[in-house]
Short mmCIF file of C-alpha atoms in Angstrom, two decimals:
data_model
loop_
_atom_site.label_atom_id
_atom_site.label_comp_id
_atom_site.label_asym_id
_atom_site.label_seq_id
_atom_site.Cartn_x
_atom_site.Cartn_y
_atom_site.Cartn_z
CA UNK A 156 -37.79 -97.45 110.77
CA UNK A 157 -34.67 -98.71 109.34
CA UNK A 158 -35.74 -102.13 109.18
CA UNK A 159 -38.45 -100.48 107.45
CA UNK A 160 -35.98 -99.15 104.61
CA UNK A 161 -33.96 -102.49 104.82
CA UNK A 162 -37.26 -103.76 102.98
CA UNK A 163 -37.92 -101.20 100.77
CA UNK A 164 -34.46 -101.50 99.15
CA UNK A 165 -34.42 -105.34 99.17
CA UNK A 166 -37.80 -104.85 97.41
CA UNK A 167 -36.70 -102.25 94.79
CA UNK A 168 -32.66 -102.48 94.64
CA UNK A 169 -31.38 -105.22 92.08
CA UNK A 170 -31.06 -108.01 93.07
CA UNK A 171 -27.91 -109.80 92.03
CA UNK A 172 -27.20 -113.06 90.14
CA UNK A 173 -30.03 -115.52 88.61
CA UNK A 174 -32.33 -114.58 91.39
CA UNK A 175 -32.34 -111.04 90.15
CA UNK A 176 -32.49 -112.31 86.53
CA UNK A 177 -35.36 -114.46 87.29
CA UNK A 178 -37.33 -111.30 89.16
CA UNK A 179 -36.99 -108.89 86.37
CA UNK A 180 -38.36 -111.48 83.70
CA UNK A 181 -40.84 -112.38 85.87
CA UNK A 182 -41.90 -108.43 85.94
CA UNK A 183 -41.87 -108.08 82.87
CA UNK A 184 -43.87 -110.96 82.08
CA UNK A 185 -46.42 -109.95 84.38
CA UNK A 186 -46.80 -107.06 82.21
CA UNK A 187 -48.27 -108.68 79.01
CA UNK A 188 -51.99 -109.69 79.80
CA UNK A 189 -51.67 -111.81 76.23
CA UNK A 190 -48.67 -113.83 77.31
CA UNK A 191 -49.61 -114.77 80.88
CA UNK A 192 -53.53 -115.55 79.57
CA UNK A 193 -51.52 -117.62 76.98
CA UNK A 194 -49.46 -118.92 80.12
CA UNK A 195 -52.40 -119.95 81.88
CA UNK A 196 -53.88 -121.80 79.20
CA UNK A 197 -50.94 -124.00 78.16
CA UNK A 198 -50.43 -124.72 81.91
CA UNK A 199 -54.14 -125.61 81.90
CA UNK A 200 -54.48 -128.42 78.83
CA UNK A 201 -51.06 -129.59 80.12
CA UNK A 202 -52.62 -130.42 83.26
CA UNK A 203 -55.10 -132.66 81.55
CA UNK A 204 -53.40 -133.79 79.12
CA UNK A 205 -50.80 -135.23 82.41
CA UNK A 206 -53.81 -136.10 84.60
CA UNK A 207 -56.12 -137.09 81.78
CA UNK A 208 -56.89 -140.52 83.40
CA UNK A 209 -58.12 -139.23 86.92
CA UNK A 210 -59.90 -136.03 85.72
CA UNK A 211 -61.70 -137.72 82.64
CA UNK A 212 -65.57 -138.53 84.43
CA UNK A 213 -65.66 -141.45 82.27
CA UNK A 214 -64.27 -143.93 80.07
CA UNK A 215 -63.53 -142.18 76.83
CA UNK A 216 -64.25 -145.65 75.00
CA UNK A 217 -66.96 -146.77 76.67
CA UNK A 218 -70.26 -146.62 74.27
CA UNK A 219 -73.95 -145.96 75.31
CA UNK A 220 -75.72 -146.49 71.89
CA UNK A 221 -78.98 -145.52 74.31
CA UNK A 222 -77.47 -141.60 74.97
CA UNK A 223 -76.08 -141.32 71.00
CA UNK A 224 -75.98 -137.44 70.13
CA UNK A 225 -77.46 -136.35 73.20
CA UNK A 226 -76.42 -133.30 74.05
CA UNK A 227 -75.07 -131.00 77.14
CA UNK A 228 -76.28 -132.07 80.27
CA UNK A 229 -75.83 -132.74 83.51
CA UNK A 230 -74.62 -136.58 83.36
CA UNK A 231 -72.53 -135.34 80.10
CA UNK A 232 -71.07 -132.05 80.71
CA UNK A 233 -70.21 -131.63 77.07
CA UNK A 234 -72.69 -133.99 75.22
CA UNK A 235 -72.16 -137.42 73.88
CA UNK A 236 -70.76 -138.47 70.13
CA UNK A 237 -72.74 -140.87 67.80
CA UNK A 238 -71.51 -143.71 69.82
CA UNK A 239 -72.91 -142.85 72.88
CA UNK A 240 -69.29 -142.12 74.44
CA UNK A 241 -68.76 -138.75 76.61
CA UNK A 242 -67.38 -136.20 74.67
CA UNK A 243 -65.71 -134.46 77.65
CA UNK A 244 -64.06 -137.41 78.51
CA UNK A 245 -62.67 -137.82 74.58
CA UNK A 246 -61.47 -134.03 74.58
CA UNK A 247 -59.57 -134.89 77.88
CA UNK A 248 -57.81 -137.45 76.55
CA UNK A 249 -57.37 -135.59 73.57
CA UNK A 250 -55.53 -133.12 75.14
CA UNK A 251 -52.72 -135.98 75.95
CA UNK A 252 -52.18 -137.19 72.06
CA UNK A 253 -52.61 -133.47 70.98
CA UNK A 254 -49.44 -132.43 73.33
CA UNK A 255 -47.63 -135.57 72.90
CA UNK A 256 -48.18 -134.85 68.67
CA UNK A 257 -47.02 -131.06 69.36
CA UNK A 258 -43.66 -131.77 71.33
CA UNK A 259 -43.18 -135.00 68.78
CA UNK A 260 -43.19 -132.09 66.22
CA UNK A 261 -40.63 -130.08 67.99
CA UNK A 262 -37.98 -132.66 68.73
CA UNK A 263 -38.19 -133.68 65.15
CA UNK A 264 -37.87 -130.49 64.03
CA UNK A 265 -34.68 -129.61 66.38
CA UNK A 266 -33.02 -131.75 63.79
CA UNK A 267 -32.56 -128.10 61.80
CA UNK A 268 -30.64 -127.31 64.56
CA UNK A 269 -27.35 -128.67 63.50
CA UNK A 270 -27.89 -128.10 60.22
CA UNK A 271 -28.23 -124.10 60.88
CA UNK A 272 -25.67 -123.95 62.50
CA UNK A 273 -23.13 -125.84 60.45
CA UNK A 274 -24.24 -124.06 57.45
CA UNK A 275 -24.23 -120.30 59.34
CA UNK A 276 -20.36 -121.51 60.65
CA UNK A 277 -18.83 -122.64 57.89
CA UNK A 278 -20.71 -121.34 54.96
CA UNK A 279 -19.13 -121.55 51.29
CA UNK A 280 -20.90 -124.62 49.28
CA UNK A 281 -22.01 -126.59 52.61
CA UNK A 282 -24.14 -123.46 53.31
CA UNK A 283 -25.41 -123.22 49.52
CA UNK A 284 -26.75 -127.18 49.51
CA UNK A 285 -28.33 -127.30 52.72
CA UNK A 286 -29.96 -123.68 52.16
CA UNK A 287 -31.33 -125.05 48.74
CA UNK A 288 -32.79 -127.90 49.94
CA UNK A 289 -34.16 -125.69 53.04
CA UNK A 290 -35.84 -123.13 50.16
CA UNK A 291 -37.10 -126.61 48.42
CA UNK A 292 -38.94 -127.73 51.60
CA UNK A 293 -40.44 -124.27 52.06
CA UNK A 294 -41.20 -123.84 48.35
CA UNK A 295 -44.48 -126.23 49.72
CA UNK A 296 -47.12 -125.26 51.67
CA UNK A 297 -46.53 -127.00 54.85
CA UNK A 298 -50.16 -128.60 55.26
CA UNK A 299 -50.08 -129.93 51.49
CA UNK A 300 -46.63 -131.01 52.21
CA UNK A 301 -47.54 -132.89 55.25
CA UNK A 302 -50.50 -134.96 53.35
CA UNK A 303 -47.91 -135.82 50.72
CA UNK A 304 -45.94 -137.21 53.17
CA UNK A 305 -48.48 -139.35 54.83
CA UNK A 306 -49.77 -140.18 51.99
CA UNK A 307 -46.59 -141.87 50.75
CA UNK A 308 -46.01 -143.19 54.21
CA UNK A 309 -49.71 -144.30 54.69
CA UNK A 310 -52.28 -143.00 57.54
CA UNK A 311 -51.63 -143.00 61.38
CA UNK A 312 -50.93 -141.26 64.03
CA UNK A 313 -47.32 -142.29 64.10
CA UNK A 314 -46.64 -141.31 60.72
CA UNK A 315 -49.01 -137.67 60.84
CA UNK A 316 -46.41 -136.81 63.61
CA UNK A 317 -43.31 -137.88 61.77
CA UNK A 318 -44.68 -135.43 58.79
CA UNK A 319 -45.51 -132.59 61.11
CA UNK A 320 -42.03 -133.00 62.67
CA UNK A 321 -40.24 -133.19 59.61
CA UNK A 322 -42.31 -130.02 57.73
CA UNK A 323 -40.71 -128.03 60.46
CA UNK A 324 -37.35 -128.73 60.23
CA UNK A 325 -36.49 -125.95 57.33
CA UNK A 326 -37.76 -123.62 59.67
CA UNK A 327 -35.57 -124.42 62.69
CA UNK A 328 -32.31 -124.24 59.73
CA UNK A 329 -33.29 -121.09 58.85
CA UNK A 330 -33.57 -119.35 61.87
CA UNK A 331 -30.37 -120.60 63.15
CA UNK A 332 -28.54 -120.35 60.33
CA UNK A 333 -29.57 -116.03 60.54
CA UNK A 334 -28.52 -116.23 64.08
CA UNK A 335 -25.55 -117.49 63.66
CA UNK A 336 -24.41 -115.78 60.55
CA UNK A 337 -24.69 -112.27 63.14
CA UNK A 338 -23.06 -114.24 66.13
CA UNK A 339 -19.71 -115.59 64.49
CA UNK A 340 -18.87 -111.69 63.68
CA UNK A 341 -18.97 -111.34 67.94
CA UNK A 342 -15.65 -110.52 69.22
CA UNK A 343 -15.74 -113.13 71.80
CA UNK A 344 -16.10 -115.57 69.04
CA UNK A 345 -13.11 -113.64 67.40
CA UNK A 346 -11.19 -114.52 70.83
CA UNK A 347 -11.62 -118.22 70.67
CA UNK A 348 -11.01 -118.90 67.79
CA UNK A 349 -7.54 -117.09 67.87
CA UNK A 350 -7.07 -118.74 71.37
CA UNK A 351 -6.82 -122.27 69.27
CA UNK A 352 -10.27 -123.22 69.80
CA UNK A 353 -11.50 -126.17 67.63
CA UNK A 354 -14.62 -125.25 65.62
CA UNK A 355 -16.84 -127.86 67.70
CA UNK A 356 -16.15 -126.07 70.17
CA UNK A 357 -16.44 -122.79 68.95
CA UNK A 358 -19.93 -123.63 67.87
CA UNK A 359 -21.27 -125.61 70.93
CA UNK A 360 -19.71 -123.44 72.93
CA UNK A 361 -20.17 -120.05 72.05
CA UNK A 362 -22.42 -120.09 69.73
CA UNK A 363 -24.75 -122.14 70.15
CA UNK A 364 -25.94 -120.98 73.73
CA UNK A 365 -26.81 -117.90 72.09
CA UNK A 366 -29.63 -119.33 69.76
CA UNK A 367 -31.24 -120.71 72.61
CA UNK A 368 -33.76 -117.79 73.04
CA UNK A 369 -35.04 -118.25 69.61
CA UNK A 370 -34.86 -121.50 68.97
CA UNK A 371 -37.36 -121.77 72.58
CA UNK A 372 -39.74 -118.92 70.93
CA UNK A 373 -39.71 -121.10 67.57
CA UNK A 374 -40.51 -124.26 69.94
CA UNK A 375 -43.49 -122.58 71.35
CA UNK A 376 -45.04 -121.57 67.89
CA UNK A 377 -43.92 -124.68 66.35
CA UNK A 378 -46.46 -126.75 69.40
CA UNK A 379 -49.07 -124.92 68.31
CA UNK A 380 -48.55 -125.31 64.90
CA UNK A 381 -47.97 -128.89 65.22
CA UNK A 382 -51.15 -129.55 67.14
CA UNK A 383 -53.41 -127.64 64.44
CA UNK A 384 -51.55 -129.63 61.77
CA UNK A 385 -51.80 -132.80 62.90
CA UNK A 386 -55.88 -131.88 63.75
CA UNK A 387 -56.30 -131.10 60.35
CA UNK A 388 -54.49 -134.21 59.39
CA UNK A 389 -57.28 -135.55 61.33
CA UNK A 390 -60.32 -133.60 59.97
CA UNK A 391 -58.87 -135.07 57.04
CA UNK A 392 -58.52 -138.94 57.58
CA UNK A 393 -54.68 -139.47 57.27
CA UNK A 394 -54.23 -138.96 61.38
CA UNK A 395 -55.45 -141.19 63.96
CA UNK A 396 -57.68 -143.93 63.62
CA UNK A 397 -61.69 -143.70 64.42
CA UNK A 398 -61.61 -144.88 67.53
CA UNK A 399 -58.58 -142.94 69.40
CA UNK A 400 -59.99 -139.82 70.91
CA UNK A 401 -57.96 -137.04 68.75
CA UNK A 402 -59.41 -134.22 68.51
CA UNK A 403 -58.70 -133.95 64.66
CA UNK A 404 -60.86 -137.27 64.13
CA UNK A 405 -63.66 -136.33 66.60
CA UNK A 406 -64.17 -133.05 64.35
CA UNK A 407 -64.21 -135.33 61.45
CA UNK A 408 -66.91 -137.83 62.67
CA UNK A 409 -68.78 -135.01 64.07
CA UNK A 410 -69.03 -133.20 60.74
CA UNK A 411 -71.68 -135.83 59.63
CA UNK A 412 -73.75 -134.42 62.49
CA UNK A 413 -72.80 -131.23 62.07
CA UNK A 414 -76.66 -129.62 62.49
CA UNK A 415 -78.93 -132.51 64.56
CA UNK A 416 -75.32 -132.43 67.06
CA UNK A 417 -73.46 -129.21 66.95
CA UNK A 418 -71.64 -129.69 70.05
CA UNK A 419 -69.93 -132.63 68.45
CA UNK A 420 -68.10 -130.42 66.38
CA UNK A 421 -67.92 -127.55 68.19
CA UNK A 422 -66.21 -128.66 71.83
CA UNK A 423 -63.25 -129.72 69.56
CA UNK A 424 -63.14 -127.32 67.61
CA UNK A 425 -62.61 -124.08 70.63
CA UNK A 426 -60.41 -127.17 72.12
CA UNK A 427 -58.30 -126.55 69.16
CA UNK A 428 -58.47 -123.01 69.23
CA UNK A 429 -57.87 -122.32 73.06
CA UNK A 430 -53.96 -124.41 72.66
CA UNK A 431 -53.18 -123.04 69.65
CA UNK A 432 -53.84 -119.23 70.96
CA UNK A 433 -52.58 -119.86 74.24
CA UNK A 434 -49.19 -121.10 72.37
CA UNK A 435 -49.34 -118.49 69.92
CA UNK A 436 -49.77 -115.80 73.02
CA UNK A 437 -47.33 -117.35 75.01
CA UNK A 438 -44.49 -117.52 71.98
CA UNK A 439 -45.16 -113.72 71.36
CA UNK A 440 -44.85 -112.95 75.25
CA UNK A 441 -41.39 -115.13 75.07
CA UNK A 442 -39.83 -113.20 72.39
CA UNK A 443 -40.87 -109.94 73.10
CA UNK A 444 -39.15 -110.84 77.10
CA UNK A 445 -36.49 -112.62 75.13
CA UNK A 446 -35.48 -109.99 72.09
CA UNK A 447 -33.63 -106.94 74.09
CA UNK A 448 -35.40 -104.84 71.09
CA UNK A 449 -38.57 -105.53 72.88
CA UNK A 450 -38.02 -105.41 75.99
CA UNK A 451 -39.81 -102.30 77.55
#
């Protein structure tokens, strides 16, 4: 019997340090359906897009001119494309360059980082100049930005994730600049500084660990915004070339065969969908775990 109440406290008493930490959010995560479907579906295109080589069935390139626009069977799970190539094999590739293009997007983007917090810090004319350049950036649609861009820089893959990457920076500066405009008032902040505390320091320090949680929930929305960018840079022309298996392009080629092959279009297309929700789900679970507003 009391071993028996040993266990039921070690089961419901806190538990201390990150252990305990980890529990609770764990918990709590458990109890938002959206955010752990959302979970589940990031953790299951990341696994192809990782494994992509040993779970695609076939050679994404290789063409059978003899099975063009065929559709679902059971040699082709998902259908073949005008060149005879298997469209599940394609999508599973896909699901590498769309993840490489979304966390391409987010490291570029980081770059507002710095530039948030310098201008939440110090303020005064540094904060007015990079805050009017950030309103310029966002005074653009970010999709008719991102063609302008390419289309200056000409069309690629390389350069449709340097635009992507770059459209998001504003946003990163924004949302660190808000944070840290509330977090310098902090008294602990107040201590440092009168401690003798240079302002690196100050801001790398003890600031800057506590924009993390955002700036991770802005990461998470900002993959899934950079993968349905860069498909639409795709869809468009100005993204990957014909032949690499994005799933942006393979929309694009399929549009042609839009009613005599419907699946062409429409396998990338819920491809596209499923990432971009399960980000989108998994980016609202994080911040509502994240914002102690939230938190139930």
């Amino acid at each position: 019997m009391a071993a028996g109440f040993d266990k039921a406290i070690s089961e419901t008493g806190p538990r201390p340090g990150i252990l305990g930490a980890l529990a609770r959010s764990t918990r709590a995560f458990r109890r938002r359906p959206a955010a752990v479907f959302g979970l589940v579906v990031v953790v299951a295109f990341t696994v192809l897009a990782v494994f992509a080589p040993v779970l695609s069935p076939r050679n994404p390139d290789a063409a059978d001119f003899a099975r063009a626009l065929r559709g679902p069977s059971a040699t082709n799970w998902l259908g073949t494309d005008e060149l005879g190539r298997d469209l599940l094999s394609r999508l599973i590739h896909g699901a590498r360059i769309s993840m490489i293009i979304g966390l391409v997007s987010v490291g570029i983007g980081l770059a507002g980082v710095p530039m948030g917090l310098v201008a939440g810090f110090y303020g005064g004319l540094l904060d007015t100049v990079l805050m009017r350049l950030t309103d310029i950036m966002l005074a653009f649609p970010s999709m008719l930005l991102a063609i302008g861009m390419v289309a200056i820089l000409g069309p690629g893959l390389t350069n449709a994730m340097l635009a992507v990457g770059v459209v998001s920076i504003p946003r990163y500066t924004r949302l660190v600049r808000g944070s840290v405009l509330t977090i310098k008032e902090e008294d602990y902040v107040s201590a440092a500084r009168a401690s003798g505390a240079r302002d690196w320091r100050i801001m790398y320090r003890h600031i800057l660990p506590q924009c993390l949680a955002p700036i991770l929930v802005q990461s998470t929305l900002q993959l899934a915004s950079g993968i349905l960018a860069a498909a639409g840079l795709g869809f468009l022309g100005l993204g990957a070339p014909p032949n690499v298996p994005e799933w942006g392009t393979i929309l694009s080629k399929g549009r042609t065969y839009v009613f005599s092959a419907p699946h062409i279009t429409t396998f990338p297309g819920l491809a596209i969908m499923l990432v971009v929700l399960g980000f989108n789900l998994l980016g609202d679970g994080l911040r509502d775990l994240l914002d102690p507003r939230l938190r139930d």
